[in-house]
Amino acid sequence: MTVVFWCFEYFTSWIEGILCCIFCAVFLTKDMLKENLYPIILMSGIGAVCTVLLNGLHVFLSFHMILIILLYVIMQCILYRKKVWLIFASTMIYSVILVASELSVAYFLASIIDTVNPNLFHEQSVNWIVCAVISKFILFLIVIMVRRIYRHEII
């Protein structure tokens, strides 16, 4: 189960990085997203490796989140080369949406399976995988909705 957990952790971190780049592109660039697709996939893959390594170190949760946000900000700076405050603001908005989707799914699933531990994202189980899939799907829908509303287009 541990190997499956770490592979799935990498995959979900990779998806989070891609969605962060797509979300931030709405506010940072007028270019077509298709032109930056391969750099986004590459940067997200590198960011996912860094995220998994940070998760393996078992650092404090708040320090871990600060490092992940800093990683996302650096990714956006490399990809878009815009004003740092705009990059930071869009990344913070994305981070709030990410945390809100993960916590709401975790609490909802915890109430459905009637567990006393609503923090399902800190255990290696099938419940964690279900939470991760549902939260990433909700995050994907939110990012696409914001992009469609703001740009009047679909990726």
mmCIF file of C-alpha atoms in Angstrom:
data_model
loop_
_atom_site.group_PDB
_atom_site.id
_atom_site.type_symbol
_atom_site.label_atom_id
_atom_site.label_comp_id
_atom_site.label_asym_id
_atom_site.label_seq_id
_atom_site.Cartn_x
_atom_site.Cartn_y
_atom_site.Cartn_z
ATOM 1 C CA MET A 1 0.000 0.000 0.000
ATOM 2 C CA THR A 2 2.912 2.361 0.669
ATOM 3 C CA VAL A 3 4.125 2.257 -2.950
ATOM 4 C CA VAL A 4 0.609 2.901 -4.220
ATOM 5 C CA PHE A 5 0.264 5.769 -1.753
ATOM 6 C CA TRP A 6 3.479 7.492 -2.887
ATOM 7 C CA CYS A 7 2.682 6.999 -6.588
ATOM 8 C CA PHE A 8 -0.765 8.437 -6.053
ATOM 9 C CA GLU A 9 0.719 11.265 -3.971
ATOM 10 C CA TYR A 10 3.011 12.147 -6.888
ATOM 11 C CA PHE A 11 0.135 12.010 -9.375
ATOM 12 C CA THR A 12 -2.140 14.233 -7.272
ATOM 13 C CA SER A 13 0.702 16.696 -6.643
ATOM 14 C CA TRP A 14 1.365 16.790 -10.387
ATOM 15 C CA ILE A 15 -2.313 17.500 -11.081
ATOM 16 C CA GLU A 16 -2.310 20.251 -8.416
ATOM 17 C CA GLY A 17 0.697 21.878 -10.092
ATOM 18 C CA ILE A 18 -0.907 21.780 -13.532
ATOM 19 C CA LEU A 19 -4.153 23.227 -12.179
ATOM 20 C CA CYS A 20 -2.230 25.957 -10.344
ATOM 21 C CA CYS A 21 -0.503 26.966 -13.583
ATOM 22 C CA ILE A 22 -3.799 26.987 -15.480
ATOM 23 C CA PHE A 23 -5.536 28.979 -12.739
ATOM 24 C CA CYS A 24 -2.744 31.548 -12.476
ATOM 25 C CA ALA A 25 -2.543 31.868 -16.277
ATOM 26 C CA VAL A 26 -6.046 33.327 -16.231
ATOM 27 C CA PHE A 27 -4.752 36.362 -14.334
ATOM 28 C CA LEU A 28 -1.161 36.506 -15.576
ATOM 29 C CA THR A 29 -1.113 36.078 -19.321
ATOM 30 C CA LYS A 30 -3.100 36.903 -22.410
ATOM 31 C CA ASP A 31 -1.349 34.159 -24.370
ATOM 32 C CA MET A 32 -2.990 30.951 -25.350
ATOM 33 C CA LEU A 33 -2.488 28.226 -22.774
ATOM 34 C CA LYS A 34 -1.742 25.650 -25.466
ATOM 35 C CA GLU A 35 1.572 27.377 -26.260
ATOM 36 C CA ASN A 36 2.771 26.922 -22.666
ATOM 37 C CA LEU A 37 1.418 23.399 -22.163
ATOM 38 C CA TYR A 38 4.719 21.487 -22.245
ATOM 39 C CA PRO A 39 6.557 23.862 -19.865
ATOM 40 C CA ILE A 40 3.554 23.685 -17.521
ATOM 41 C CA ILE A 41 3.621 19.875 -17.546
ATOM 42 C CA LEU A 42 7.395 19.848 -16.983
ATOM 43 C CA MET A 43 7.321 22.410 -14.156
ATOM 44 C CA SER A 44 4.412 20.606 -12.516
ATOM 45 C CA GLY A 45 6.303 17.316 -12.667
ATOM 46 C CA ILE A 46 9.346 18.891 -11.026
ATOM 47 C CA GLY A 47 7.094 20.543 -8.450
ATOM 48 C CA ALA A 48 5.401 17.192 -7.740
ATOM 49 C CA VAL A 49 8.781 15.585 -7.053
ATOM 50 C CA CYS A 50 9.612 18.417 -4.627
ATOM 51 C CA THR A 51 6.208 18.061 -2.959
ATOM 52 C CA VAL A 52 6.590 14.317 -2.489
ATOM 53 C CA LEU A 53 10.076 14.840 -1.068
ATOM 54 C CA LEU A 54 8.700 17.427 1.374
ATOM 55 C CA ASN A 55 5.924 15.029 2.363
ATOM 56 C CA GLY A 56 8.534 12.348 3.004
ATOM 57 C CA LEU A 57 10.427 14.643 5.381
ATOM 58 C CA HIS A 58 7.400 14.986 7.696
ATOM 59 C CA VAL A 59 7.943 18.684 8.331
ATOM 60 C CA PHE A 60 5.417 20.721 10.301
ATOM 61 C CA LEU A 61 2.152 21.132 8.410
ATOM 62 C CA SER A 62 2.174 24.942 8.348
ATOM 63 C CA PHE A 63 5.831 25.054 7.279
ATOM 64 C CA HIS A 64 5.051 22.447 4.628
ATOM 65 C CA MET A 65 2.220 24.572 3.216
ATOM 66 C CA ILE A 66 4.446 27.666 3.126
ATOM 67 C CA LEU A 67 7.096 25.730 1.184
ATOM 68 C CA ILE A 68 4.525 24.390 -1.282
ATOM 69 C CA ILE A 69 3.094 27.887 -1.863
ATOM 70 C CA LEU A 70 6.632 29.204 -2.350
ATOM 71 C CA LEU A 71 7.252 26.404 -4.850
ATOM 72 C CA TYR A 72 4.089 27.338 -6.766
ATOM 73 C CA VAL A 73 5.114 31.022 -6.771
ATOM 74 C CA ILE A 74 8.548 30.117 -8.151
ATOM 75 C CA MET A 75 6.906 27.968 -10.838
ATOM 76 C CA GLN A 76 4.684 30.868 -11.897
ATOM 77 C CA CYS A 77 7.641 33.297 -11.903
ATOM 78 C CA ILE A 78 9.572 30.988 -14.228
ATOM 79 C CA LEU A 79 6.603 30.361 -16.515
ATOM 80 C CA TYR A 80 5.019 33.789 -16.778
ATOM 81 C CA ARG A 81 7.641 36.406 -15.744
ATOM 82 C CA LYS A 82 5.059 38.888 -14.456
ATOM 83 C CA LYS A 83 4.855 41.067 -11.377
ATOM 84 C CA VAL A 84 5.647 39.045 -8.267
ATOM 85 C CA TRP A 85 2.748 40.480 -6.249
ATOM 86 C CA LEU A 86 0.264 39.405 -8.937
ATOM 87 C CA ILE A 87 1.822 35.946 -9.068
ATOM 88 C CA PHE A 88 1.723 35.697 -5.273
ATOM 89 C CA ALA A 89 -1.896 36.869 -5.101
ATOM 90 C CA SER A 90 -3.134 34.430 -7.757
ATOM 91 C CA THR A 91 -1.189 31.572 -6.148
ATOM 92 C CA MET A 92 -2.649 32.395 -2.735
ATOM 93 C CA ILE A 93 -6.170 32.421 -4.184
ATOM 94 C CA TYR A 94 -5.483 29.026 -5.759
ATOM 95 C CA SER A 95 -4.093 27.702 -2.457
ATOM 96 C CA VAL A 96 -7.211 28.785 -0.582
ATOM 97 C CA ILE A 97 -9.411 27.070 -3.167
ATOM 98 C CA LEU A 98 -7.241 23.934 -2.958
ATOM 99 C CA VAL A 99 -7.405 23.731 0.838
ATOM 100 C CA ALA A 100 -11.134 24.452 0.862
ATOM 101 C CA SER A 101 -11.858 21.685 -1.646
ATOM 102 C CA GLU A 102 -9.695 19.160 0.210
ATOM 103 C CA LEU A 103 -11.114 19.944 3.650
ATOM 104 C CA SER A 104 -14.728 19.979 2.497
ATOM 105 C CA VAL A 105 -14.338 16.623 0.754
ATOM 106 C CA ALA A 106 -12.506 15.122 3.751
ATOM 107 C CA TYR A 107 -15.181 16.250 6.216
ATOM 108 C CA PHE A 108 -17.994 15.168 3.908
ATOM 109 C CA LEU A 109 -16.471 11.719 3.374
ATOM 110 C CA ALA A 110 -15.695 11.386 7.092
ATOM 111 C CA SER A 111 -19.345 12.028 7.882
ATOM 112 C CA ILE A 112 -20.462 9.500 5.266
ATOM 113 C CA ILE A 113 -18.210 6.693 6.498
ATOM 114 C CA ASP A 114 -18.901 7.726 10.093
ATOM 115 C CA THR A 115 -15.335 7.993 11.267
ATOM 116 C CA VAL A 116 -14.145 9.928 14.279
ATOM 117 C CA ASN A 117 -11.049 11.183 12.429
ATOM 118 C CA PRO A 118 -12.145 13.725 9.798
ATOM 119 C CA ASN A 119 -8.518 14.341 8.782
ATOM 120 C CA LEU A 120 -8.413 11.656 6.106
ATOM 121 C CA PHE A 121 -5.546 13.285 4.198
ATOM 122 C CA HIS A 122 -2.981 12.194 6.795
ATOM 123 C CA GLU A 123 -3.472 8.446 6.574
ATOM 124 C CA GLN A 124 -2.561 5.916 3.925
ATOM 125 C CA SER A 125 -5.834 4.248 3.049
ATOM 126 C CA VAL A 126 -8.402 3.788 0.352
ATOM 127 C CA ASN A 127 -10.372 6.610 1.969
ATOM 128 C CA TRP A 128 -7.439 8.962 1.315
ATOM 129 C CA ILE A 129 -7.390 7.961 -2.360
ATOM 130 C CA VAL A 130 -11.143 8.538 -2.659
ATOM 131 C CA CYS A 131 -10.797 11.943 -0.963
ATOM 132 C CA ALA A 132 -7.927 12.912 -3.245
ATOM 133 C CA VAL A 133 -9.763 11.919 -6.435
ATOM 134 C CA ILE A 134 -12.946 13.745 -5.471
ATOM 135 C CA SER A 135 -11.121 16.882 -4.294
ATOM 136 C CA LYS A 136 -8.979 17.058 -7.448
ATOM 137 C CA PHE A 137 -12.093 16.652 -9.584
ATOM 138 C CA ILE A 138 -13.806 19.497 -7.705
ATOM 139 C CA LEU A 139 -10.635 21.589 -8.013
ATOM 140 C CA PHE A 140 -10.544 20.875 -11.756
ATOM 141 C CA LEU A 141 -14.155 22.002 -12.131
ATOM 142 C CA ILE A 142 -13.491 25.205 -10.192
ATOM 143 C CA VAL A 143 -10.405 26.055 -12.271
ATOM 144 C CA ILE A 144 -12.245 25.406 -15.532
ATOM 145 C CA MET A 145 -15.212 27.455 -14.329
ATOM 146 C CA VAL A 146 -12.988 30.414 -13.366
ATOM 147 C CA ARG A 147 -11.177 30.184 -16.686
ATOM 148 C CA ARG A 148 -14.426 30.024 -18.615
ATOM 149 C CA ILE A 149 -15.965 32.948 -16.728
ATOM 150 C CA TYR A 150 -12.873 35.129 -16.933
ATOM 151 C CA ARG A 151 -11.758 34.278 -20.471
ATOM 152 C CA HIS A 152 -15.059 33.111 -21.941
ATOM 153 C CA GLU A 153 -13.422 29.944 -23.201
ATOM 154 C CA ILE A 154 -12.660 26.396 -22.238
ATOM 155 C CA ILE A 155 -9.009 25.350 -21.984
#
